[in-house]
Coordinates of C-alpha atoms in Angstrom, one line a residue:
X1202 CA -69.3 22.1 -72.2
X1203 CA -71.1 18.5 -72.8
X1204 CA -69.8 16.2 -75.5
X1205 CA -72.5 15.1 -78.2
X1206 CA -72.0 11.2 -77.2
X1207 CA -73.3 11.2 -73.7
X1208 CA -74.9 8.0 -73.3
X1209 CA -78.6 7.5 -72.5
X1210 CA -77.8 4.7 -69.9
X1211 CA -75.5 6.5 -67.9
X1212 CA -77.4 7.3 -64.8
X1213 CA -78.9 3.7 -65.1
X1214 CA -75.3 2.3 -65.4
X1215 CA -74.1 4.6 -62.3
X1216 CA -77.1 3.5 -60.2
X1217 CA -75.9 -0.5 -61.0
X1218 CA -72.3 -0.1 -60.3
X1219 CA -73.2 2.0 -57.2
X1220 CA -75.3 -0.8 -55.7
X1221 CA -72.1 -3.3 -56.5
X1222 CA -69.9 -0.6 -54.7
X1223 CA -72.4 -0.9 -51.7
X1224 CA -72.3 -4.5 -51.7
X1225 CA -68.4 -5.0 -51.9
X1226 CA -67.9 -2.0 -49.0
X1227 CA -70.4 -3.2 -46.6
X1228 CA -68.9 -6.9 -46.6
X1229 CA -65.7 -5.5 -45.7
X1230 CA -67.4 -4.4 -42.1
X1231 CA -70.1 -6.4 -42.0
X1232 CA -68.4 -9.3 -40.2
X1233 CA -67.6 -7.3 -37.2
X1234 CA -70.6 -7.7 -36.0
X1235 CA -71.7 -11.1 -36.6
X1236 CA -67.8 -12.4 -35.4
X1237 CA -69.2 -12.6 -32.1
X1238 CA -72.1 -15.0 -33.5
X1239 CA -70.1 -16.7 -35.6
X1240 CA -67.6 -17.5 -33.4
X1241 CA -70.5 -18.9 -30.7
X1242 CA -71.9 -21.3 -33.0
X1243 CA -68.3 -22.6 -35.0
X1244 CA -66.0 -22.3 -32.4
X1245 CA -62.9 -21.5 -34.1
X1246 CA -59.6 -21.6 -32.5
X1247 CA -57.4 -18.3 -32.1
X1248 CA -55.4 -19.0 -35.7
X1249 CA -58.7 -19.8 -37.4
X1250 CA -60.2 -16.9 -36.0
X1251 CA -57.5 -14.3 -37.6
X1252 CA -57.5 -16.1 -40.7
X1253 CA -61.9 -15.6 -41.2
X1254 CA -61.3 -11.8 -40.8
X1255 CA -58.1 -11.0 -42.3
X1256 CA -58.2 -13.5 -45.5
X1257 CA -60.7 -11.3 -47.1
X1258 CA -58.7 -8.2 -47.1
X1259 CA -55.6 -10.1 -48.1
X1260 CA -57.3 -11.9 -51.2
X1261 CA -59.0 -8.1 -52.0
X1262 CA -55.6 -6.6 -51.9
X1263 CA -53.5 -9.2 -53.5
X1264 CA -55.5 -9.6 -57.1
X1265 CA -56.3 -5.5 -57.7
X1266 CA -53.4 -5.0 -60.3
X1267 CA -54.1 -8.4 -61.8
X1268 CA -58.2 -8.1 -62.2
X1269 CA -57.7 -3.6 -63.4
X1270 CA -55.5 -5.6 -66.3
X1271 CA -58.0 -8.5 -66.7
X1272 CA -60.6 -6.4 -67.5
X1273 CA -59.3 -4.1 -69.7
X1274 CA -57.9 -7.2 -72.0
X1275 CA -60.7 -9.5 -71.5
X1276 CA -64.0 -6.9 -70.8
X1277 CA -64.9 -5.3 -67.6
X1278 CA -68.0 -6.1 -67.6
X1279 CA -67.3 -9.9 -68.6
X1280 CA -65.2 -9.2 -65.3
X1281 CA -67.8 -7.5 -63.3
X1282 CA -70.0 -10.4 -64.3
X1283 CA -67.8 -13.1 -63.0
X1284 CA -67.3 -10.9 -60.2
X1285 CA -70.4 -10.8 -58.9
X1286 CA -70.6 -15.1 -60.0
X1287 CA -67.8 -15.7 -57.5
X1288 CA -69.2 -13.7 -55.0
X1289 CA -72.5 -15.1 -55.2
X1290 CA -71.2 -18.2 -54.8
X1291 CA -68.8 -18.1 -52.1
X1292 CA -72.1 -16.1 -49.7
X1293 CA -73.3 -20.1 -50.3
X1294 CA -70.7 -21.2 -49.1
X1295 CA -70.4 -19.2 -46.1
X1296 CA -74.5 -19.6 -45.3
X1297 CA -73.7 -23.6 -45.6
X1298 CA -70.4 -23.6 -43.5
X1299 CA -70.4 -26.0 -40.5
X1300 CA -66.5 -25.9 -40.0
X1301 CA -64.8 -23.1 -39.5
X1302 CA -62.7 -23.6 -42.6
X1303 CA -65.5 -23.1 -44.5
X1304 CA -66.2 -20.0 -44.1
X1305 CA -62.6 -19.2 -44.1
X1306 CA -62.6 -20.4 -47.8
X1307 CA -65.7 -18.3 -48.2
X1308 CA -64.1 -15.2 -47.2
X1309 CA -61.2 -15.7 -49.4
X1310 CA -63.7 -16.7 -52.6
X1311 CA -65.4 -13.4 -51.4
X1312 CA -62.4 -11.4 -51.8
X1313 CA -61.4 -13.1 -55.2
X1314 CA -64.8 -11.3 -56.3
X1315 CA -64.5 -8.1 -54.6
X1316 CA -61.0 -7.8 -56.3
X1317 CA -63.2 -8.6 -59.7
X1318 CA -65.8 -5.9 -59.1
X1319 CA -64.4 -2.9 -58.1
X1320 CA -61.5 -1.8 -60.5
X1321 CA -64.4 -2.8 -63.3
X1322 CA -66.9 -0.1 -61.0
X1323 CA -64.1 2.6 -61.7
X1324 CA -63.3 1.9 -65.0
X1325 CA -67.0 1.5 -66.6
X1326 CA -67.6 5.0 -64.7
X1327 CA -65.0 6.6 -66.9
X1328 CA -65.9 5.2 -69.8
X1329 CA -69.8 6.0 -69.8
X1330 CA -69.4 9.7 -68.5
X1331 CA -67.7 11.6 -70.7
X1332 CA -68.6 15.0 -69.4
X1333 CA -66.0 16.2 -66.9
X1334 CA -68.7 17.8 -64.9
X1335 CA -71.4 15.1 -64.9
X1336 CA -67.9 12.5 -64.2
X1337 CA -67.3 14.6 -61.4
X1338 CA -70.6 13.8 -59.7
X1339 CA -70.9 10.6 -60.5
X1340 CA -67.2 9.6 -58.5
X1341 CA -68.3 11.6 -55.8
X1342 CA -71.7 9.1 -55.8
X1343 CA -69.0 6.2 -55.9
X1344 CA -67.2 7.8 -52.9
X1345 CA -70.5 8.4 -51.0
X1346 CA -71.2 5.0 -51.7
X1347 CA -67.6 3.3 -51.0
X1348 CA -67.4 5.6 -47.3
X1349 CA -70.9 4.6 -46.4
X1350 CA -71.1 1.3 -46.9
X1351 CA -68.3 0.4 -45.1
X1352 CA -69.9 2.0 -42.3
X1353 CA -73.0 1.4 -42.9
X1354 CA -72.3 -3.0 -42.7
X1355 CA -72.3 -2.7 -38.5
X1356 CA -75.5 -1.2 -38.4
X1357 CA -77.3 -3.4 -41.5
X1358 CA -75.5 -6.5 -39.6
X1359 CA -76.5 -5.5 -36.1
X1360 CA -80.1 -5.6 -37.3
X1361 CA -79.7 -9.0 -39.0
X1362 CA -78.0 -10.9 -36.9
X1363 CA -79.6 -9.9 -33.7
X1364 CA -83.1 -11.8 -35.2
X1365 CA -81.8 -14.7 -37.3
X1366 CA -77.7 -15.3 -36.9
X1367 CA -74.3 -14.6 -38.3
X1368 CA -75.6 -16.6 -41.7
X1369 CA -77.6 -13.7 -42.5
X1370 CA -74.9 -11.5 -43.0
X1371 CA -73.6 -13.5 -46.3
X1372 CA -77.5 -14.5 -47.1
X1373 CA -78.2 -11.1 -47.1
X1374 CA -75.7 -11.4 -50.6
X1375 CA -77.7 -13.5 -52.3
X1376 CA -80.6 -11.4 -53.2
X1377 CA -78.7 -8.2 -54.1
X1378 CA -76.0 -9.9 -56.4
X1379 CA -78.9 -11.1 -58.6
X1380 CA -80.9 -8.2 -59.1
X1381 CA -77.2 -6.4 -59.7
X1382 CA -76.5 -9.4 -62.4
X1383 CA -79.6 -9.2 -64.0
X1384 CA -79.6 -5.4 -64.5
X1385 CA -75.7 -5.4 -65.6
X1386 CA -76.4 -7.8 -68.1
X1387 CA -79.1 -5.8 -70.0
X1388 CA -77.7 -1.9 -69.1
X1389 CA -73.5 -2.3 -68.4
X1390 CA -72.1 -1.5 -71.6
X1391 CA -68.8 -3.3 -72.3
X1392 CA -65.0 -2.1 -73.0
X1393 CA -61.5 -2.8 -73.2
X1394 CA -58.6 -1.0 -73.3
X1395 CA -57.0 -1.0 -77.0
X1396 CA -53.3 -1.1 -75.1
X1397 CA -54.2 -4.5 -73.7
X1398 CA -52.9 -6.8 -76.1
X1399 CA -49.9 -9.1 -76.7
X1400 CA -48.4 -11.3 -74.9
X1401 CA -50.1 -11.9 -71.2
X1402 CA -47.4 -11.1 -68.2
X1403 CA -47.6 -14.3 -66.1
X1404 CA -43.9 -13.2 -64.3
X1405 CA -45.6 -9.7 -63.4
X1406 CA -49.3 -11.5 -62.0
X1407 CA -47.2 -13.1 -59.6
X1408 CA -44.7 -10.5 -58.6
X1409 CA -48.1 -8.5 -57.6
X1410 CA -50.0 -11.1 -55.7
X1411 CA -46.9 -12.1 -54.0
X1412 CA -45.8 -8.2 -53.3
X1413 CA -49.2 -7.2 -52.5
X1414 CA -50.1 -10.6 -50.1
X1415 CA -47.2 -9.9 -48.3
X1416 CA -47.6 -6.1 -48.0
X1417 CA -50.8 -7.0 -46.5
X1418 CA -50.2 -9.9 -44.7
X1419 CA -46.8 -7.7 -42.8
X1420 CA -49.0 -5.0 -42.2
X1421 CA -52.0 -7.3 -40.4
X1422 CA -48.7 -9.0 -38.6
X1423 CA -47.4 -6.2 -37.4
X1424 CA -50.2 -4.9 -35.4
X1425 CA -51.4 -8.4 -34.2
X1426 CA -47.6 -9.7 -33.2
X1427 CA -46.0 -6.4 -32.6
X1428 CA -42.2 -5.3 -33.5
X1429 CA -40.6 -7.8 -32.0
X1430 CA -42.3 -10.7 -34.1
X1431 CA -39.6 -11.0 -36.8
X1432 CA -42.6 -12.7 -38.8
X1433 CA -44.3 -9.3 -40.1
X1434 CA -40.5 -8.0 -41.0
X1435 CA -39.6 -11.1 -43.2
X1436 CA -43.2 -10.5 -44.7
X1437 CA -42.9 -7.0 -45.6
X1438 CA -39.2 -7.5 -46.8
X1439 CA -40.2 -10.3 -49.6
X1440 CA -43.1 -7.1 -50.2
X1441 CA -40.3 -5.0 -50.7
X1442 CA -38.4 -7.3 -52.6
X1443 CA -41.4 -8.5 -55.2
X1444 CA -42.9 -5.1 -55.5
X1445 CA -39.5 -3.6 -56.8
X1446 CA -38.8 -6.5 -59.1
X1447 CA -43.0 -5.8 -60.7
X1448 CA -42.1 -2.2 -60.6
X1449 CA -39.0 -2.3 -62.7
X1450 CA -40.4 -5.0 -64.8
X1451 CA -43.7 -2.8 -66.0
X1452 CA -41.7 -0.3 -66.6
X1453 CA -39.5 -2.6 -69.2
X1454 CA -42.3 -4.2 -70.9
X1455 CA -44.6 -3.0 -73.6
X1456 CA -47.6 -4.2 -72.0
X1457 CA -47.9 -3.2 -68.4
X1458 CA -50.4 -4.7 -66.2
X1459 CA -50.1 -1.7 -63.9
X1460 CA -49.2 1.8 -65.8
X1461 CA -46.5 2.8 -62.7
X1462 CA -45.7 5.8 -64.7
X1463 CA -49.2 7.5 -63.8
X1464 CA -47.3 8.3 -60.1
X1465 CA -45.0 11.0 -62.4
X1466 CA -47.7 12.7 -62.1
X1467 CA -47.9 15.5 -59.2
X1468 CA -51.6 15.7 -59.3
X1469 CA -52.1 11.6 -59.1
X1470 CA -49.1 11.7 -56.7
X1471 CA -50.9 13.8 -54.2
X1472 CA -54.3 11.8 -54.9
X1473 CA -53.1 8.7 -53.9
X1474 CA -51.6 10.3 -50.8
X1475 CA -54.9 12.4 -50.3
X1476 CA -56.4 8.9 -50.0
X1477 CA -54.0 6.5 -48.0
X1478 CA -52.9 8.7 -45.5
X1479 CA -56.7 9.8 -44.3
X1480 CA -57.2 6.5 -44.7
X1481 CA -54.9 5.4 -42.3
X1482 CA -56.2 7.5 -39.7
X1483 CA -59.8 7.0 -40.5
X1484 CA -59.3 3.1 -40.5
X1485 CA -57.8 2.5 -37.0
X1486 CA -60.2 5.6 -35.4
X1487 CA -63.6 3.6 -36.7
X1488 CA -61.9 0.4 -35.3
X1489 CA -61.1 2.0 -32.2
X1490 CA -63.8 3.7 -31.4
X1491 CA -66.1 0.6 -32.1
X1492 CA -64.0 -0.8 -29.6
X1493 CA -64.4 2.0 -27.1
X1494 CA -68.4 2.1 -27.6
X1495 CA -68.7 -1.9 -26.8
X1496 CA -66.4 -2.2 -24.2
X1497 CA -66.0 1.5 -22.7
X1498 CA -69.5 2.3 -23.1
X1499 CA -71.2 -1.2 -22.9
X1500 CA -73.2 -0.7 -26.4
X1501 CA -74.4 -3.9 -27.8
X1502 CA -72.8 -4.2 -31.7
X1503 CA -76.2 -2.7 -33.0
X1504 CA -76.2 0.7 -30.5
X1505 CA -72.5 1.0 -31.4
X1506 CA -72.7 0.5 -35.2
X1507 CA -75.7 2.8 -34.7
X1508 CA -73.7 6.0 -33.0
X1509 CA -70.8 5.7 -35.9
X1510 CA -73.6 7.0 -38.1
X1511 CA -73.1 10.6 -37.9
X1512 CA -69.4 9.3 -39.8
X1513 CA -71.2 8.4 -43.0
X1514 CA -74.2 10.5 -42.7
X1515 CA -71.9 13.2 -42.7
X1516 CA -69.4 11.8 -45.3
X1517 CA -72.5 11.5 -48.2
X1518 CA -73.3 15.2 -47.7
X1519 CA -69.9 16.7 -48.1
X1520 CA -69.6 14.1 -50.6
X1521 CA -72.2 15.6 -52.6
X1522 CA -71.1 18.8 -52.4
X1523 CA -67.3 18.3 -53.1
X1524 CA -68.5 18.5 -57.0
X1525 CA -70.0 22.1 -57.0
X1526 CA -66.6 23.3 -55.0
X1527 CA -64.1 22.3 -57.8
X1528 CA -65.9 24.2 -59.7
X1529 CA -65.8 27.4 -57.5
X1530 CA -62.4 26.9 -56.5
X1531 CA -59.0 25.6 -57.3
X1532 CA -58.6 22.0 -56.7
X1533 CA -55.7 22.3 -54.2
X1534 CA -57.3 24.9 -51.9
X1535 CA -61.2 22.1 -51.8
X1536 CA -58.7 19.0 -51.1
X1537 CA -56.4 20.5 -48.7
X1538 CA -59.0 22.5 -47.0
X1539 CA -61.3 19.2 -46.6
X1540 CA -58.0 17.5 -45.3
X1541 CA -57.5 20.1 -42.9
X1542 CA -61.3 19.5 -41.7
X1543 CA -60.9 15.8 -41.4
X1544 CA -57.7 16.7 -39.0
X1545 CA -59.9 18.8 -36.5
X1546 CA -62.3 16.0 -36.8
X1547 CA -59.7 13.7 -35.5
X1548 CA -57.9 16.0 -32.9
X1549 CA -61.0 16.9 -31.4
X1550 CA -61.6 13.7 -28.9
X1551 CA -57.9 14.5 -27.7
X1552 CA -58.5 18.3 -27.0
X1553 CA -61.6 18.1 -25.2
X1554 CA -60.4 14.9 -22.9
X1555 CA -57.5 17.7 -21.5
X1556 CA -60.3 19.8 -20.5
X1557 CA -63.6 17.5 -20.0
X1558 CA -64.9 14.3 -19.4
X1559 CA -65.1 12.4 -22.4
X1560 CA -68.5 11.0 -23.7
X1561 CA -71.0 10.1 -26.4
X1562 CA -71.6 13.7 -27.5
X1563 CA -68.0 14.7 -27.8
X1564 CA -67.3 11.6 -30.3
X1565 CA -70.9 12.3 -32.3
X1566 CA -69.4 15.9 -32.9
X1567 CA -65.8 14.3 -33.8
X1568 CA -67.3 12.1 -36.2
X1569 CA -69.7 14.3 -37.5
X1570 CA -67.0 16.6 -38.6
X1571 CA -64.5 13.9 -39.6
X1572 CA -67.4 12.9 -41.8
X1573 CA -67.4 16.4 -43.6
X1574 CA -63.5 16.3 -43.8
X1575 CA -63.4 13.0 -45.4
X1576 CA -66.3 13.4 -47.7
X1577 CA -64.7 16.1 -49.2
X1578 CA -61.0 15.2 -49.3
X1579 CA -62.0 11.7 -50.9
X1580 CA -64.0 13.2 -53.5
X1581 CA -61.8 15.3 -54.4
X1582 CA -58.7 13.2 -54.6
X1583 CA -61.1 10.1 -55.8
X1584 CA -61.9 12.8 -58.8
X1585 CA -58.7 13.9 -59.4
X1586 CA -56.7 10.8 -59.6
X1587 CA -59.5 9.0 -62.2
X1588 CA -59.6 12.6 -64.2
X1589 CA -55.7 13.2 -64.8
X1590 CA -55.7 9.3 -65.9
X1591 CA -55.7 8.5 -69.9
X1592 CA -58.9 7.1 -70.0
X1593 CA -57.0 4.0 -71.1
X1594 CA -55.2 3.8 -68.0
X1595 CA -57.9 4.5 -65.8
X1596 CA -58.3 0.7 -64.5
X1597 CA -54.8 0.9 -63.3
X1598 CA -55.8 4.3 -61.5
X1599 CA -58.9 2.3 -60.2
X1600 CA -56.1 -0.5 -58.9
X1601 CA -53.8 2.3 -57.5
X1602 CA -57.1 4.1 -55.6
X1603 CA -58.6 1.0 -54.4
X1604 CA -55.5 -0.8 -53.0
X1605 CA -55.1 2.7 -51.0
X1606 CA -58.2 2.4 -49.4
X1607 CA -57.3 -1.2 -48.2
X1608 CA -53.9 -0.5 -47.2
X1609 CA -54.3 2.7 -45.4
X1610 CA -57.1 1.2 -43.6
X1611 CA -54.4 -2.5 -42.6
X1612 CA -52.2 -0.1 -41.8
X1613 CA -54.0 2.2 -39.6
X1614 CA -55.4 -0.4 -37.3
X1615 CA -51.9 -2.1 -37.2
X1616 CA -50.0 1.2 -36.7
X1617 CA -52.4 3.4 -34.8
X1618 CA -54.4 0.2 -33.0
X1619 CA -50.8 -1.0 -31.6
X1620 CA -50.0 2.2 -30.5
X1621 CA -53.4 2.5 -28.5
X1622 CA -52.9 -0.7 -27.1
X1623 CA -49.6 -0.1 -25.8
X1624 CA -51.0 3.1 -23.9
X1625 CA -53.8 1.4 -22.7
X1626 CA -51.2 -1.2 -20.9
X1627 CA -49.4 1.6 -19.6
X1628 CA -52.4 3.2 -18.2
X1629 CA -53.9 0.3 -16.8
X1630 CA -53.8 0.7 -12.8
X1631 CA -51.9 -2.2 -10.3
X1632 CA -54.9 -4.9 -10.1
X1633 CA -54.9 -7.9 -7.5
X1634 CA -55.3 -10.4 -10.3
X1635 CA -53.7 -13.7 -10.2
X1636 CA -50.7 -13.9 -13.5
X1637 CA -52.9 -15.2 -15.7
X1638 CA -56.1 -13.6 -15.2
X1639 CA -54.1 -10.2 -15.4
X1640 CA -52.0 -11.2 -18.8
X1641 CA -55.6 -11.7 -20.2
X1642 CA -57.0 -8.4 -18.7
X1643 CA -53.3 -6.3 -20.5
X1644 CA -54.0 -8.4 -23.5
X1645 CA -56.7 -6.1 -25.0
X1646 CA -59.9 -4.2 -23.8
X1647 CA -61.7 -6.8 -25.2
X1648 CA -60.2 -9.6 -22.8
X1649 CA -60.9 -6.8 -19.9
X1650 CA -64.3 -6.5 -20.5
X1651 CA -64.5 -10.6 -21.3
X1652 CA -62.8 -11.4 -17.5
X1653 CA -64.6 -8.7 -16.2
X1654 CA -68.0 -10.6 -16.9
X1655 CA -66.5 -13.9 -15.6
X1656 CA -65.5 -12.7 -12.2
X1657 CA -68.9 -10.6 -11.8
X1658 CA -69.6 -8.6 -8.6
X1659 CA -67.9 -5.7 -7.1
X1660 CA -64.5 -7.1 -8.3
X1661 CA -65.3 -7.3 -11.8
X1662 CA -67.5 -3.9 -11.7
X1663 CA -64.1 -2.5 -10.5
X1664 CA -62.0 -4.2 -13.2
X1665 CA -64.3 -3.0 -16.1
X1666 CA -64.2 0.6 -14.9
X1667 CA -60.2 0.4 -14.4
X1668 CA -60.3 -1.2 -18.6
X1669 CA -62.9 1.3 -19.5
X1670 CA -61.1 4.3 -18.0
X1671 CA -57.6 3.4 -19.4
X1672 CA -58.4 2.7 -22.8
X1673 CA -60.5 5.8 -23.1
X1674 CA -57.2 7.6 -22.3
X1675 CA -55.0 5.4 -24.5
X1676 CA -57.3 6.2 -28.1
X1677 CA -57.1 9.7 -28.2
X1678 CA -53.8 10.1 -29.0
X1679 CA -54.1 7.5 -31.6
X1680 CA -56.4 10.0 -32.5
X1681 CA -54.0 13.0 -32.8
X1682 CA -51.7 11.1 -34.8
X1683 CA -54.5 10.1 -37.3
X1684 CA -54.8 13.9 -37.6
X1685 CA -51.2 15.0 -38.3
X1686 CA -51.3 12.6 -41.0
X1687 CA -54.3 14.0 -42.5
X1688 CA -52.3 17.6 -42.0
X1689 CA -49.6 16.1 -43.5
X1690 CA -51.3 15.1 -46.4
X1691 CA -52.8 18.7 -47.1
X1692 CA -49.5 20.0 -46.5
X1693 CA -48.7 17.8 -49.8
X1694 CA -51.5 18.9 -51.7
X1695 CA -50.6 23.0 -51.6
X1696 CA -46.8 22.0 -52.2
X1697 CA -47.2 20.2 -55.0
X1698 CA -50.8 20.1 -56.8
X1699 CA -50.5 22.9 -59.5
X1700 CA -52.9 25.9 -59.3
X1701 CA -54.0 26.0 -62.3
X1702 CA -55.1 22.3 -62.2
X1703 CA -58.7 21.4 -63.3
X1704 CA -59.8 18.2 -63.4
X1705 CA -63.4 18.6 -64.1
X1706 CA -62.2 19.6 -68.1
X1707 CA -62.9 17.0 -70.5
X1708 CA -60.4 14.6 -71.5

């Protein structure tokens, strides 16, 4: 049944905030591609080089909580706005850098306005479509649009910055952000929350950005240093520590910035699983396999960011389609089954390397059908978890999906990535290398194929096939963990979602 205030702008409004979703995903992969570049013309040492990827992620992460409650007491799309001001800005910055602390400070300005723009996306969404079913498809545009665009960056920045350089990537900014400002400004409506008032929490913003920097930060650590780096374990104990002491305190005061009590919920319980443990598996496999395709396969970044497409491709379909199967079918039995999907997906590379060789067409299928599985799973749970939210609580739902997204995917490249690396160490064959050469070559793939190229001939023909062949072994299992997670999460969603729940009724 529709509502009789269904506003005329609605599709207009979804169509802006979906081009600001595409904006804010693709940055978070574009930079694979143009590292390479970037790091050619700056030269940045091996500190600086960690800090221009992971400082973008890290400010995303860290300010969620703070800018969901920002822009329910001060407007979200005042926030959205300024968003979109800050990002603008810091892409000048980064086309300008000559030092590579530039663009480091570019990447961090860039996450300040990422962290701006997309709790507002969410919360806007909800607020403009007040039909459950029409709400419905518009989320599963914004998950179409978040899963896409984070794939889609390698290919768009393969095609840049193989013709005019890694400042194309953050030019490329420039002109989208102002046709997205200009047509916010006349379309976006604007809201609040009416429970945003009093006094503002200043003890509470910095319990999360320290919680959630250090959460971050631990998890990046981890993977990078390994477990015996007692530097990721003293960062994720002061996460521990800060994240209880915000916890306990939004529950105690009258004016939470994050509404923690939405997680006594089964059905937004299981939704934030149904994203972050995917997540985690579908984080470190795209990472992984990019890896693979370069290195294994010798793909330029362009031919590799071009053969992940069947991932998104695939992911926008089922996406589409998640809508019109919650309304044929209980909500638990669409999520789980699309988790259980995603799993094959995953496990698929890992069965057929027991049996077969393992090529380009075996990972296409695998990706094609992780695509399906993840389409469908996000939707669902993306749906679900905005739906069973008071509508004024839904930018804290919006905080709660996106900082998901982010962590499962840290966490799944530190996790899963570490774990691949070790077994690609193990699998490595005795080489006549000299110490050092051979402490480069167990470092990573990546230092493999670079020393492979150095040496040249025969020997490093031999070297390469040695990397190739051991890290093709050492990902799949990687692989089969991302999927028991995945099976895992489905196994949550039939214990504990209610049958009877429908989210697409009107709240």
């Amino acid at each position: 049944m529709h509502t009789p205030t269904q506003d005329p702008r609605r599709w207009i409004v979804l169509a802006i905030l979906s081009g600001s979703l595409l904006l804010i995903s693709m940055d978070t992969t574009i930079l694979n591609v143009a590292f390479p570049s970037l790091v050619g013309d700056l030269q940045p040492g091996a500190v600086q080089q960690l800090w221009i990827i992971d400082i973008y992620a890290l400010a995303l992460s860290g300010l969620l909580v703070t800018a969901g409650a920002l822009g329910d007491r001060w407007g979200r799309k005042r926030l959205l706005m300024a968003g979109f001001g800050i990002f603008a800005l810091a892409s000048v910055v980064a086309v300008l850098s000559t030092e590579a602390w530039h663009v480091i400070a570019a990447r961090a300005l860039l996450g300040v306005g990422g962290a701006a723009i997309m709790p507002s996306t969410l919360s806007i969404l909800r607020g403009v479509f007040t039909d459950a079913k029409e709400r419905a498809f518009a989320l599963a545009v914004w998950a179409a649009v978040f899963g896409g665009g984070m794939a889609f960056g390698p290919v768009v920045g393969g095609l840049l910055v193989q013709d005019y350089g890694w400042h194309s990537a953050f030019l490329l900014n420039l002109p989208v952000t102002a046709l997205i400002v200009a047509a916010g400004l006349r379309y976006l409506p604007e809201s609040r929350s009416p429970r945003s008032t009093g006094k503002w929490d200043w003890w509470g913003v910095g319990q999360s950005i320290v919680g959630m920097l250090a959460l971050a930060g631990g998890i990046k650590q981890l993977g990078k240093s390994g477990v015996a780096d007692p530097l990721p374990w003293a960062l994720l104990v002061l996460a521990g520590v800060a994240l209880t002491l915000f916890v306990r305190r939004q529950l105690r005061v009258d004016n939470p910035l994050l509404q923690v009590r939405l997680f006594t919920k089964p059905a937004f319980s299981v939704a934030a699983t149904a994203i972050f443990l995917p997540m985690v598996g579908m984080g470190a496999i795209l990472f992984l396999v990019t890896q693979w395709f370069q290195y294994g396969q010798g793909y330029t970044p362009l031919e590799a960011g071009l053969r992940l497409l069947p991932a998104p491709l695939a992911l926008i379909c089922a996406s589409m389609v998640a809508p019109t199967l919650m309304q044929r079918f209980a909500i638990r039995h669409v999520l789980g089954g699309g988790l259980v999907v995603l799993a094959a997906g995953m496990a698929l590379p890992w069965t057929l390397q027991q049996f077969t060789g393992l090529g380009y067409p075996a990972f296409a299928v695998a990706l094609t059908i992780m695509g399906l599985g993840a389409g469908i799973a996000t939707t669902v749970a993306s749906v679900t978890l905005i739906s069973t939210a008071p509508a004024d609580q839904v930018s804290s739902a919006a905080a709660i999906e996106e900082t998901c997204y982010e962590l499962g995917s840290a966490m799944g490249v530190a996790i899963l990535g570490s774990t691949a690396a070790a077994l690609y160490r193990g699998n490595l064959p005795a080489l006549d290398l000299d110490s050092g050469t051979l402490a480069a070559v167990r470092d990573s793939v990546g230092e493999a194929a670079h020393t492979a190229e150095q040496l040249g001939g025969g020997v490093g023909r031999t070297l390469l096939e040695a990397a190739s062949q051991a890290y093709t072994l050492a990902i799949t299992p990687a692989f089969l963990m991302a999927g028991a997670l995945a099976l895992v999460a489905a196994a949550t969603t039939w214990t504990l979602i209610p049958r009877d729940l429908r989210p697409t009724e009107n709240h």
